[in-house]
Amino acid sequence: MKIIHYLLLTSYCLIFSSCSQEDVKLKQYYIDGQALYKLHCANCHQEAGQGLAGLYPPIAGSDFLKKNKDLVLCSMRNGLKDTIVVNGKTYRQPMPSNTQLQALDVAEIATYIYNEWGNEKVITDVKDVQKTLEKCSK
Ligand code: HEC
């Protein structure tokens, strides 16, 4: 795994000739986040983030994602039992909690989904996630 990461990062540097420490960290978070997303989230939200019928809301192109970042971070660990509206459609299935996710896992998954589907070009840093997770209402 580590070797693959190294090779991906090196080729990224060569292709984009941009290899600052921030870039490398972003890429590392993104790659780890993608793997964690596939493991913990894709069975419901699907690999391409399109969701599943009326049951599981889409993450790709979701207006909810952009407007509710703190709530999204909290939901990854604590689940979400609410009636929410995503792109004009109502969802009321509960999302289960996943208490095994550490702050770093949440930060990496957030970096992946917000770069892939939320128009962000920055890292969601573990230090900020830690602060947010401490403030989640349960
Ligand atoms: C068992 C299925 C399931 C799993 C696994 C799951 N979710 Fe969800 N997710 C849902 C459901 C259902 C909702 C809607 C919850 C509600 O209506 O209160 C939701 C809501 C969301 C939302 C807010 C709505 C939107 O689409 O923008 C985001 C973001 C999200 N999930 C991300 C994730 C991430 C990231 C993971 C992995 C850490 C994950 N989910 C794991 C079922 C799931």
PDB file of N, CA and C in Angstrom, residues 40-132:
ATOM      1  N   HIS A  40     -16.293   2.236   3.847  1.00  0.00           N
ATOM      2  CA  HIS A  40     -17.307   2.569   4.853  1.00  0.00           C
ATOM      3  C   HIS A  40     -18.561   3.239   4.307  1.00  0.00           C
ATOM      4  N   CYS A  41     -18.521   3.765   3.117  1.00  0.00           N
ATOM      5  CA  CYS A  41     -19.620   4.611   2.662  1.00  0.00           C
ATOM      6  C   CYS A  41     -20.236   4.152   1.340  1.00  0.00           C
ATOM      7  N   ALA A  42     -19.414   3.514   0.485  1.00  0.00           N
ATOM      8  CA  ALA A  42     -19.847   3.275  -0.897  1.00  0.00           C
ATOM      9  C   ALA A  42     -20.975   2.253  -0.999  1.00  0.00           C
ATOM     10  N   ASN A  43     -21.093   1.367  -0.008  1.00  0.00           N
ATOM     11  CA  ASN A  43     -22.189   0.391  -0.127  1.00  0.00           C
ATOM     12  C   ASN A  43     -23.552   1.081  -0.095  1.00  0.00           C
ATOM     13  N   CYS A  44     -23.651   2.228   0.525  1.00  0.00           N
ATOM     14  CA  CYS A  44     -24.910   2.981   0.479  1.00  0.00           C
ATOM     15  C   CYS A  44     -24.859   4.105  -0.573  1.00  0.00           C
ATOM     16  N   HIS A  45     -23.855   4.947  -0.479  1.00  0.00           N
ATOM     17  CA  HIS A  45     -23.826   6.132  -1.362  1.00  0.00           C
ATOM     18  C   HIS A  45     -23.249   5.834  -2.746  1.00  0.00           C
ATOM     19  N   GLN A  46     -22.700   4.619  -2.934  1.00  0.00           N
ATOM     20  CA  GLN A  46     -22.147   4.138  -4.209  1.00  0.00           C
ATOM     21  C   GLN A  46     -20.797   4.789  -4.534  1.00  0.00           C
ATOM     22  N   GLU A  47     -20.004   4.047  -5.309  1.00  0.00           N
ATOM     23  CA  GLU A  47     -18.625   4.497  -5.575  1.00  0.00           C
ATOM     24  C   GLU A  47     -18.575   5.851  -6.261  1.00  0.00           C
ATOM     25  N   ALA A  48     -19.519   6.104  -7.174  1.00  0.00           N
ATOM     26  CA  ALA A  48     -19.507   7.387  -7.883  1.00  0.00           C
ATOM     27  C   ALA A  48     -20.291   8.459  -7.124  1.00  0.00           C
ATOM     28  N   GLY A  49     -20.744   8.127  -5.891  1.00  0.00           N
ATOM     29  CA  GLY A  49     -21.404   9.111  -5.046  1.00  0.00           C
ATOM     30  C   GLY A  49     -22.825   9.461  -5.461  1.00  0.00           C
ATOM     31  N   GLN A  50     -23.412   8.650  -6.331  1.00  0.00           N
ATOM     32  CA  GLN A  50     -24.732   9.012  -6.859  1.00  0.00           C
ATOM     33  C   GLN A  50     -25.886   8.608  -5.951  1.00  0.00           C
ATOM     34  N   GLY A  51     -25.585   7.900  -4.838  1.00  0.00           N
ATOM     35  CA  GLY A  51     -26.655   7.464  -3.958  1.00  0.00           C
ATOM     36  C   GLY A  51     -27.406   6.276  -4.528  1.00  0.00           C
ATOM     37  N   LEU A  52     -28.511   5.912  -3.862  1.00  0.00           N
ATOM     38  CA  LEU A  52     -29.265   4.756  -4.334  1.00  0.00           C
ATOM     39  C   LEU A  52     -30.764   5.044  -4.251  1.00  0.00           C
ATOM     40  N   ALA A  53     -31.365   5.147  -5.420  1.00  0.00           N
ATOM     41  CA  ALA A  53     -32.802   5.383  -5.541  1.00  0.00           C
ATOM     42  C   ALA A  53     -33.270   6.417  -4.521  1.00  0.00           C
ATOM     43  N   GLY A  54     -34.392   6.199  -3.885  1.00  0.00           N
ATOM     44  CA  GLY A  54     -34.869   7.166  -2.908  1.00  0.00           C
ATOM     45  C   GLY A  54     -34.346   6.879  -1.509  1.00  0.00           C
ATOM     46  N   LEU A  55     -33.495   5.857  -1.384  1.00  0.00           N
ATOM     47  CA  LEU A  55     -33.068   5.417  -0.051  1.00  0.00           C
ATOM     48  C   LEU A  55     -31.884   6.189   0.495  1.00  0.00           C
ATOM     49  N   TYR A  56     -30.812   6.243  -0.311  1.00  0.00           N
ATOM     50  CA  TYR A  56     -29.577   6.859   0.131  1.00  0.00           C
ATOM     51  C   TYR A  56     -29.280   8.071  -0.733  1.00  0.00           C
ATOM     52  N   PRO A  57     -29.149   9.229  -0.105  1.00  0.00           N
ATOM     53  CA  PRO A  57     -28.983  10.464  -0.898  1.00  0.00           C
ATOM     54  C   PRO A  57     -27.649  10.505  -1.641  1.00  0.00           C
ATOM     55  N   PRO A  58     -27.589  11.235  -2.763  1.00  0.00           N
ATOM     56  CA  PRO A  58     -26.322  11.394  -3.484  1.00  0.00           C
ATOM     57  C   PRO A  58     -25.375  12.299  -2.712  1.00  0.00           C
ATOM     58  N   ILE A  59     -24.087  12.050  -2.843  1.00  0.00           N
ATOM     59  CA  ILE A  59     -23.087  12.972  -2.301  1.00  0.00           C
ATOM     60  C   ILE A  59     -22.544  13.820  -3.461  1.00  0.00           C
ATOM     61  N   ALA A  60     -22.390  13.185  -4.621  1.00  0.00           N
ATOM     62  CA  ALA A  60     -21.956  13.925  -5.811  1.00  0.00           C
ATOM     63  C   ALA A  60     -23.016  14.965  -6.169  1.00  0.00           C
ATOM     64  N   GLY A  61     -22.597  16.218  -6.221  1.00  0.00           N
ATOM     65  CA  GLY A  61     -23.509  17.290  -6.601  1.00  0.00           C
ATOM     66  C   GLY A  61     -24.538  17.648  -5.542  1.00  0.00           C
ATOM     67  N   SER A  62     -24.340  17.180  -4.315  1.00  0.00           N
ATOM     68  CA  SER A  62     -25.316  17.434  -3.252  1.00  0.00           C
ATOM     69  C   SER A  62     -25.238  18.869  -2.743  1.00  0.00           C
ATOM     70  N   ASP A  63     -26.373  19.565  -2.691  1.00  0.00           N
ATOM     71  CA  ASP A  63     -26.367  20.919  -2.120  1.00  0.00           C
ATOM     72  C   ASP A  63     -26.234  20.857  -0.591  1.00  0.00           C
ATOM     73  N   PHE A  64     -26.713  19.767  -0.014  1.00  0.00           N
ATOM     74  CA  PHE A  64     -26.636  19.569   1.446  1.00  0.00           C
ATOM     75  C   PHE A  64     -25.181  19.515   1.901  1.00  0.00           C
ATOM     76  N   LEU A  65     -24.365  18.803   1.120  1.00  0.00           N
ATOM     77  CA  LEU A  65     -22.940  18.621   1.439  1.00  0.00           C
ATOM     78  C   LEU A  65     -22.245  19.962   1.651  1.00  0.00           C
ATOM     79  N   LYS A  66     -22.523  20.907   0.729  1.00  0.00           N
ATOM     80  CA  LYS A  66     -21.823  22.190   0.760  1.00  0.00           C
ATOM     81  C   LYS A  66     -22.295  23.069   1.906  1.00  0.00           C
ATOM     82  N   LYS A  67     -23.580  22.932   2.264  1.00  0.00           N
ATOM     83  CA  LYS A  67     -24.153  23.853   3.260  1.00  0.00           C
ATOM     84  C   LYS A  67     -23.977  23.373   4.696  1.00  0.00           C
ATOM     85  N   ASN A  68     -23.670  22.092   4.904  1.00  0.00           N
ATOM     86  CA  ASN A  68     -23.715  21.538   6.264  1.00  0.00           C
ATOM     87  C   ASN A  68     -22.453  20.764   6.621  1.00  0.00           C
ATOM     88  N   LYS A  69     -21.294  21.385   6.434  1.00  0.00           N
ATOM     89  CA  LYS A  69     -20.059  20.608   6.593  1.00  0.00           C
ATOM     90  C   LYS A  69     -19.898  20.050   8.018  1.00  0.00           C
ATOM     91  N   ASP A  70     -20.139  20.878   9.037  1.00  0.00           N
ATOM     92  CA  ASP A  70     -19.966  20.379  10.407  1.00  0.00           C
ATOM     93  C   ASP A  70     -20.885  19.196  10.677  1.00  0.00           C
ATOM     94  N   LEU A  71     -22.129  19.318  10.232  1.00  0.00           N
ATOM     95  CA  LEU A  71     -23.085  18.229  10.441  1.00  0.00           C
ATOM     96  C   LEU A  71     -22.646  16.965   9.695  1.00  0.00           C
ATOM     97  N   VAL A  72     -22.112  17.136   8.501  1.00  0.00           N
ATOM     98  CA  VAL A  72     -21.639  15.980   7.727  1.00  0.00           C
ATOM     99  C   VAL A  72     -20.493  15.286   8.469  1.00  0.00           C
ATOM    100  N   LEU A  73     -19.556  16.076   9.004  1.00  0.00           N
ATOM    101  CA  LEU A  73     -18.432  15.485   9.749  1.00  0.00           C
ATOM    102  C   LEU A  73     -18.951  14.715  10.953  1.00  0.00           C
ATOM    103  N   CYS A  74     -19.889  15.298  11.684  1.00  0.00           N
ATOM    104  CA  CYS A  74     -20.459  14.633  12.854  1.00  0.00           C
ATOM    105  C   CYS A  74     -21.206  13.361  12.454  1.00  0.00           C
ATOM    106  N   SER A  75     -21.945  13.430  11.338  1.00  0.00           N
ATOM    107  CA  SER A  75     -22.763  12.288  10.913  1.00  0.00           C
ATOM    108  C   SER A  75     -21.917  11.072  10.564  1.00  0.00           C
ATOM    109  N   MET A  76     -20.720  11.316  10.020  1.00  0.00           N
ATOM    110  CA  MET A  76     -19.871  10.175   9.651  1.00  0.00           C
ATOM    111  C   MET A  76     -19.618   9.314  10.871  1.00  0.00           C
ATOM    112  N   ARG A  77     -19.417   9.940  12.023  1.00  0.00           N
ATOM    113  CA  ARG A  77     -19.142   9.146  13.212  1.00  0.00           C
ATOM    114  C   ARG A  77     -20.421   8.805  14.000  1.00  0.00           C
ATOM    115  N   ASN A  78     -21.326   9.772  14.123  1.00  0.00           N
ATOM    116  CA  ASN A  78     -22.485   9.573  15.011  1.00  0.00           C
ATOM    117  C   ASN A  78     -23.757   9.158  14.295  1.00  0.00           C
ATOM    118  N   GLY A  79     -23.717   9.095  12.965  1.00  0.00           N
ATOM    119  CA  GLY A  79     -24.925   8.788  12.210  1.00  0.00           C
ATOM    120  C   GLY A  79     -25.838   9.998  12.106  1.00  0.00           C
ATOM    121  N   LEU A  80     -26.938   9.826  11.399  1.00  0.00           N
ATOM    122  CA  LEU A  80     -27.878  10.936  11.201  1.00  0.00           C
ATOM    123  C   LEU A  80     -29.288  10.368  11.127  1.00  0.00           C
ATOM    124  N   LYS A  81     -30.123  10.822  12.069  1.00  0.00           N
ATOM    125  CA  LYS A  81     -31.516  10.370  12.047  1.00  0.00           C
ATOM    126  C   LYS A  81     -32.391  11.589  11.929  1.00  0.00           C
ATOM    127  N   ASP A  82     -32.598  12.023  10.714  1.00  0.00           N
ATOM    128  CA  ASP A  82     -33.281  13.284  10.504  1.00  0.00           C
ATOM    129  C   ASP A  82     -34.085  13.159   9.218  1.00  0.00           C
ATOM    130  N   THR A  83     -34.914  14.165   8.978  1.00  0.00           N
ATOM    131  CA  THR A  83     -35.504  14.253   7.651  1.00  0.00           C
ATOM    132  C   THR A  83     -34.741  15.353   6.947  1.00  0.00           C
ATOM    133  N   ILE A  84     -34.032  14.990   5.887  1.00  0.00           N
ATOM    134  CA  ILE A  84     -33.208  15.999   5.220  1.00  0.00           C
ATOM    135  C   ILE A  84     -33.632  16.125   3.755  1.00  0.00           C
ATOM    136  N   VAL A  85     -33.338  17.287   3.190  1.00  0.00           N
ATOM    137  CA  VAL A  85     -33.659  17.526   1.786  1.00  0.00           C
ATOM    138  C   VAL A  85     -32.353  17.691   1.024  1.00  0.00           C
ATOM    139  N   VAL A  86     -32.143  16.836   0.043  1.00  0.00           N
ATOM    140  CA  VAL A  86     -30.935  16.904  -0.783  1.00  0.00           C
ATOM    141  C   VAL A  86     -31.373  17.143  -2.226  1.00  0.00           C
ATOM    142  N   ASN A  87     -30.928  18.248  -2.795  1.00  0.00           N
ATOM    143  CA  ASN A  87     -31.296  18.628  -4.165  1.00  0.00           C
ATOM    144  C   ASN A  87     -32.815  18.548  -4.379  1.00  0.00           C
ATOM    145  N   GLY A  88     -33.555  19.024  -3.403  1.00  0.00           N
ATOM    146  CA  GLY A  88     -35.008  19.109  -3.534  1.00  0.00           C
ATOM    147  C   GLY A  88     -35.747  17.815  -3.214  1.00  0.00           C
ATOM    148  N   LYS A  89     -35.023  16.749  -2.883  1.00  0.00           N
ATOM    149  CA  LYS A  89     -35.654  15.468  -2.584  1.00  0.00           C
ATOM    150  C   LYS A  89     -35.528  15.147  -1.101  1.00  0.00           C
ATOM    151  N   THR A  90     -36.623  14.630  -0.516  1.00  0.00           N
ATOM    152  CA  THR A  90     -36.620  14.358   0.921  1.00  0.00           C
ATOM    153  C   THR A  90     -36.127  12.942   1.229  1.00  0.00           C
ATOM    154  N   TYR A  91     -35.255  12.837   2.240  1.00  0.00           N
ATOM    155  CA  TYR A  91     -34.755  11.533   2.697  1.00  0.00           C
ATOM    156  C   TYR A  91     -35.018  11.409   4.187  1.00  0.00           C
ATOM    157  N   ARG A  92     -35.469  10.222   4.617  1.00  0.00           N
ATOM    158  CA  ARG A  92     -35.684  10.065   6.042  1.00  0.00           C
ATOM    159  C   ARG A  92     -35.224   8.716   6.584  1.00  0.00           C
ATOM    160  N   GLN A  93     -34.449   7.972   5.792  1.00  0.00           N
ATOM    161  CA  GLN A  93     -33.817   6.761   6.311  1.00  0.00           C
ATOM    162  C   GLN A  93     -32.700   7.180   7.253  1.00  0.00           C
ATOM    163  N   PRO A  94     -32.496   6.468   8.368  1.00  0.00           N
ATOM    164  CA  PRO A  94     -31.356   6.839   9.215  1.00  0.00           C
ATOM    165  C   PRO A  94     -30.023   6.383   8.617  1.00  0.00           C
ATOM    166  N   MET A  95     -28.996   7.225   8.787  1.00  0.00           N
ATOM    167  CA  MET A  95     -27.629   6.802   8.455  1.00  0.00           C
ATOM    168  C   MET A  95     -27.008   6.279   9.751  1.00  0.00           C
ATOM    169  N   PRO A  96     -26.480   5.036   9.739  1.00  0.00           N
ATOM    170  CA  PRO A  96     -25.945   4.462  10.987  1.00  0.00           C
ATOM    171  C   PRO A  96     -24.668   5.154  11.450  1.00  0.00           C
ATOM    172  N   SER A  97     -24.402   5.076  12.760  1.00  0.00           N
ATOM    173  CA  SER A  97     -23.150   5.631  13.277  1.00  0.00           C
ATOM    174  C   SER A  97     -21.996   4.708  12.897  1.00  0.00           C
ATOM    175  N   ASN A  98     -20.784   5.240  12.957  1.00  0.00           N
ATOM    176  CA  ASN A  98     -19.593   4.441  12.673  1.00  0.00           C
ATOM    177  C   ASN A  98     -18.518   4.902  13.648  1.00  0.00           C
ATOM    178  N   THR A  99     -18.649   4.431  14.892  1.00  0.00           N
ATOM    179  CA  THR A  99     -17.812   4.969  15.968  1.00  0.00           C
ATOM    180  C   THR A  99     -16.361   4.511  15.870  1.00  0.00           C
ATOM    181  N   GLN A 100     -16.073   3.549  14.986  1.00  0.00           N
ATOM    182  CA  GLN A 100     -14.666   3.138  14.839  1.00  0.00           C
ATOM    183  C   GLN A 100     -13.846   4.156  14.039  1.00  0.00           C
ATOM    184  N   LEU A 101     -14.519   5.100  13.368  1.00  0.00           N
ATOM    185  CA  LEU A 101     -13.773   6.096  12.595  1.00  0.00           C
ATOM    186  C   LEU A 101     -13.063   7.081  13.531  1.00  0.00           C
ATOM    187  N   GLN A 102     -11.755   7.204  13.358  1.00  0.00           N
ATOM    188  CA  GLN A 102     -10.969   8.170  14.126  1.00  0.00           C
ATOM    189  C   GLN A 102     -11.068   9.539  13.436  1.00  0.00           C
ATOM    190  N   ALA A 103     -10.658  10.583  14.168  1.00  0.00           N
ATOM    191  CA  ALA A 103     -10.704  11.933  13.590  1.00  0.00           C
ATOM    192  C   ALA A 103      -9.936  11.992  12.267  1.00  0.00           C
ATOM    193  N   LEU A 104      -8.796  11.290  12.185  1.00  0.00           N
ATOM    194  CA  LEU A 104      -8.014  11.308  10.943  1.00  0.00           C
ATOM    195  C   LEU A 104      -8.791  10.644   9.799  1.00  0.00           C
ATOM    196  N   ASP A 105      -9.502   9.553  10.111  1.00  0.00           N
ATOM    197  CA  ASP A 105     -10.314   8.891   9.072  1.00  0.00           C
ATOM    198  C   ASP A 105     -11.377   9.851   8.551  1.00  0.00           C
ATOM    199  N   VAL A 106     -12.060  10.527   9.479  1.00  0.00           N
ATOM    200  CA  VAL A 106     -13.116  11.476   9.095  1.00  0.00           C
ATOM    201  C   VAL A 106     -12.521  12.600   8.244  1.00  0.00           C
ATOM    202  N   ALA A 107     -11.340  13.086   8.646  1.00  0.00           N
ATOM    203  CA  ALA A 107     -10.687  14.173   7.906  1.00  0.00           C
ATOM    204  C   ALA A 107     -10.320  13.723   6.493  1.00  0.00           C
ATOM    205  N   GLU A 108      -9.831  12.501   6.366  1.00  0.00           N
ATOM    206  CA  GLU A 108      -9.420  12.004   5.046  1.00  0.00           C
ATOM    207  C   GLU A 108     -10.644  11.759   4.156  1.00  0.00           C
ATOM    208  N   ILE A 109     -11.689  11.176   4.731  1.00  0.00           N
ATOM    209  CA  ILE A 109     -12.911  10.948   3.942  1.00  0.00           C
ATOM    210  C   ILE A 109     -13.491  12.295   3.508  1.00  0.00           C
ATOM    211  N   ALA A 110     -13.512  13.265   4.434  1.00  0.00           N
ATOM    212  CA  ALA A 110     -14.053  14.590   4.096  1.00  0.00           C
ATOM    213  C   ALA A 110     -13.222  15.237   2.986  1.00  0.00           C
ATOM    214  N   THR A 111     -11.899  15.115   3.082  1.00  0.00           N
ATOM    215  CA  THR A 111     -11.034  15.679   2.031  1.00  0.00           C
ATOM    216  C   THR A 111     -11.379  15.043   0.687  1.00  0.00           C
ATOM    217  N   TYR A 112     -11.581  13.732   0.698  1.00  0.00           N
ATOM    218  CA  TYR A 112     -11.938  13.046  -0.552  1.00  0.00           C
ATOM    219  C   TYR A 112     -13.286  13.537  -1.094  1.00  0.00           C
ATOM    220  N   ILE A 113     -14.339  13.487  -0.268  1.00  0.00           N
ATOM    221  CA  ILE A 113     -15.667  13.797  -0.823  1.00  0.00           C
ATOM    222  C   ILE A 113     -15.814  15.284  -1.170  1.00  0.00           C
ATOM    223  N   TYR A 114     -15.179  16.164  -0.386  1.00  0.00           N
ATOM    224  CA  TYR A 114     -15.319  17.599  -0.688  1.00  0.00           C
ATOM    225  C   TYR A 114     -14.460  18.027  -1.884  1.00  0.00           C
ATOM    226  N   ASN A 115     -13.352  17.320  -2.145  1.00  0.00           N
ATOM    227  CA  ASN A 115     -12.575  17.615  -3.355  1.00  0.00           C
ATOM    228  C   ASN A 115     -13.226  16.999  -4.579  1.00  0.00           C
ATOM    229  N   GLU A 116     -13.760  15.798  -4.402  1.00  0.00           N
ATOM    230  CA  GLU A 116     -14.338  15.072  -5.530  1.00  0.00           C
ATOM    231  C   GLU A 116     -15.700  15.658  -5.922  1.00  0.00           C
ATOM    232  N   TRP A 117     -16.516  15.980  -4.909  1.00  0.00           N
ATOM    233  CA  TRP A 117     -17.911  16.329  -5.188  1.00  0.00           C
ATOM    234  C   TRP A 117     -18.368  17.657  -4.591  1.00  0.00           C
ATOM    235  N   GLY A 118     -17.490  18.369  -3.877  1.00  0.00           N
ATOM    236  CA  GLY A 118     -17.934  19.604  -3.210  1.00  0.00           C
ATOM    237  C   GLY A 118     -17.173  20.836  -3.657  1.00  0.00           C
ATOM    238  N   ASN A 119     -16.440  20.731  -4.772  1.00  0.00           N
ATOM    239  CA  ASN A 119     -15.710  21.880  -5.330  1.00  0.00           C
ATOM    240  C   ASN A 119     -14.629  22.439  -4.418  1.00  0.00           C
ATOM    241  N   GLU A 120     -14.164  21.684  -3.432  1.00  0.00           N
ATOM    242  CA  GLU A 120     -13.068  22.188  -2.593  1.00  0.00           C
ATOM    243  C   GLU A 120     -11.738  21.773  -3.194  1.00  0.00           C
ATOM    244  N   LYS A 121     -10.731  22.609  -2.965  1.00  0.00           N
ATOM    245  CA  LYS A 121      -9.391  22.277  -3.469  1.00  0.00           C
ATOM    246  C   LYS A 121      -8.418  22.265  -2.304  1.00  0.00           C
ATOM    247  N   VAL A 122      -8.936  22.069  -1.117  1.00  0.00           N
ATOM    248  CA  VAL A 122      -8.088  22.124   0.077  1.00  0.00           C
ATOM    249  C   VAL A 122      -8.296  20.891   0.934  1.00  0.00           C
ATOM    250  N   ILE A 123      -7.393  20.740   1.868  1.00  0.00           N
ATOM    251  CA  ILE A 123      -7.456  19.639   2.813  1.00  0.00           C
ATOM    252  C   ILE A 123      -8.466  19.973   3.916  1.00  0.00           C
ATOM    253  N   THR A 124      -9.164  18.964   4.419  1.00  0.00           N
ATOM    254  CA  THR A 124      -9.939  19.132   5.653  1.00  0.00           C
ATOM    255  C   THR A 124      -9.044  18.593   6.748  1.00  0.00           C
ATOM    256  N   ASP A 125      -8.426  19.497   7.505  1.00  0.00           N
ATOM    257  CA  ASP A 125      -7.351  19.085   8.400  1.00  0.00           C
ATOM    258  C   ASP A 125      -7.868  18.359   9.634  1.00  0.00           C
ATOM    259  N   VAL A 126      -7.084  17.383  10.075  1.00  0.00           N
ATOM    260  CA  VAL A 126      -7.480  16.576  11.232  1.00  0.00           C
ATOM    261  C   VAL A 126      -7.674  17.427  12.489  1.00  0.00           C
ATOM    262  N   LYS A 127      -6.907  18.511  12.623  1.00  0.00           N
ATOM    263  CA  LYS A 127      -7.037  19.348  13.832  1.00  0.00           C
ATOM    264  C   LYS A 127      -8.403  20.031  13.863  1.00  0.00           C
ATOM    265  N   ASP A 128      -8.862  20.503  12.711  1.00  0.00           N
ATOM    266  CA  ASP A 128     -10.187  21.134  12.648  1.00  0.00           C
ATOM    267  C   ASP A 128     -11.282  20.101  12.883  1.00  0.00           C
ATOM    268  N   VAL A 129     -11.093  18.905  12.324  1.00  0.00           N
ATOM    269  CA  VAL A 129     -12.093  17.845  12.501  1.00  0.00           C
ATOM    270  C   VAL A 129     -12.217  17.475  13.967  1.00  0.00           C
ATOM    271  N   GLN A 130     -11.075  17.388  14.640  1.00  0.00           N
ATOM    272  CA  GLN A 130     -11.089  17.067  16.067  1.00  0.00           C
ATOM    273  C   GLN A 130     -11.946  18.057  16.847  1.00  0.00           C
ATOM    274  N   LYS A 131     -11.765  19.352  16.552  1.00  0.00           N
ATOM    275  CA  LYS A 131     -12.546  20.395  17.243  1.00  0.00           C
ATOM    276  C   LYS A 131     -14.024  20.237  16.929  1.00  0.00           C
ATOM    277  N   THR A 132     -14.339  19.992  15.662  1.00  0.00           N
ATOM    278  CA  THR A 132     -15.742  19.849  15.267  1.00  0.00           C
ATOM    279  C   THR A 132     -16.368  18.641  15.949  1.00  0.00           C
TER     280      THR A 132
END
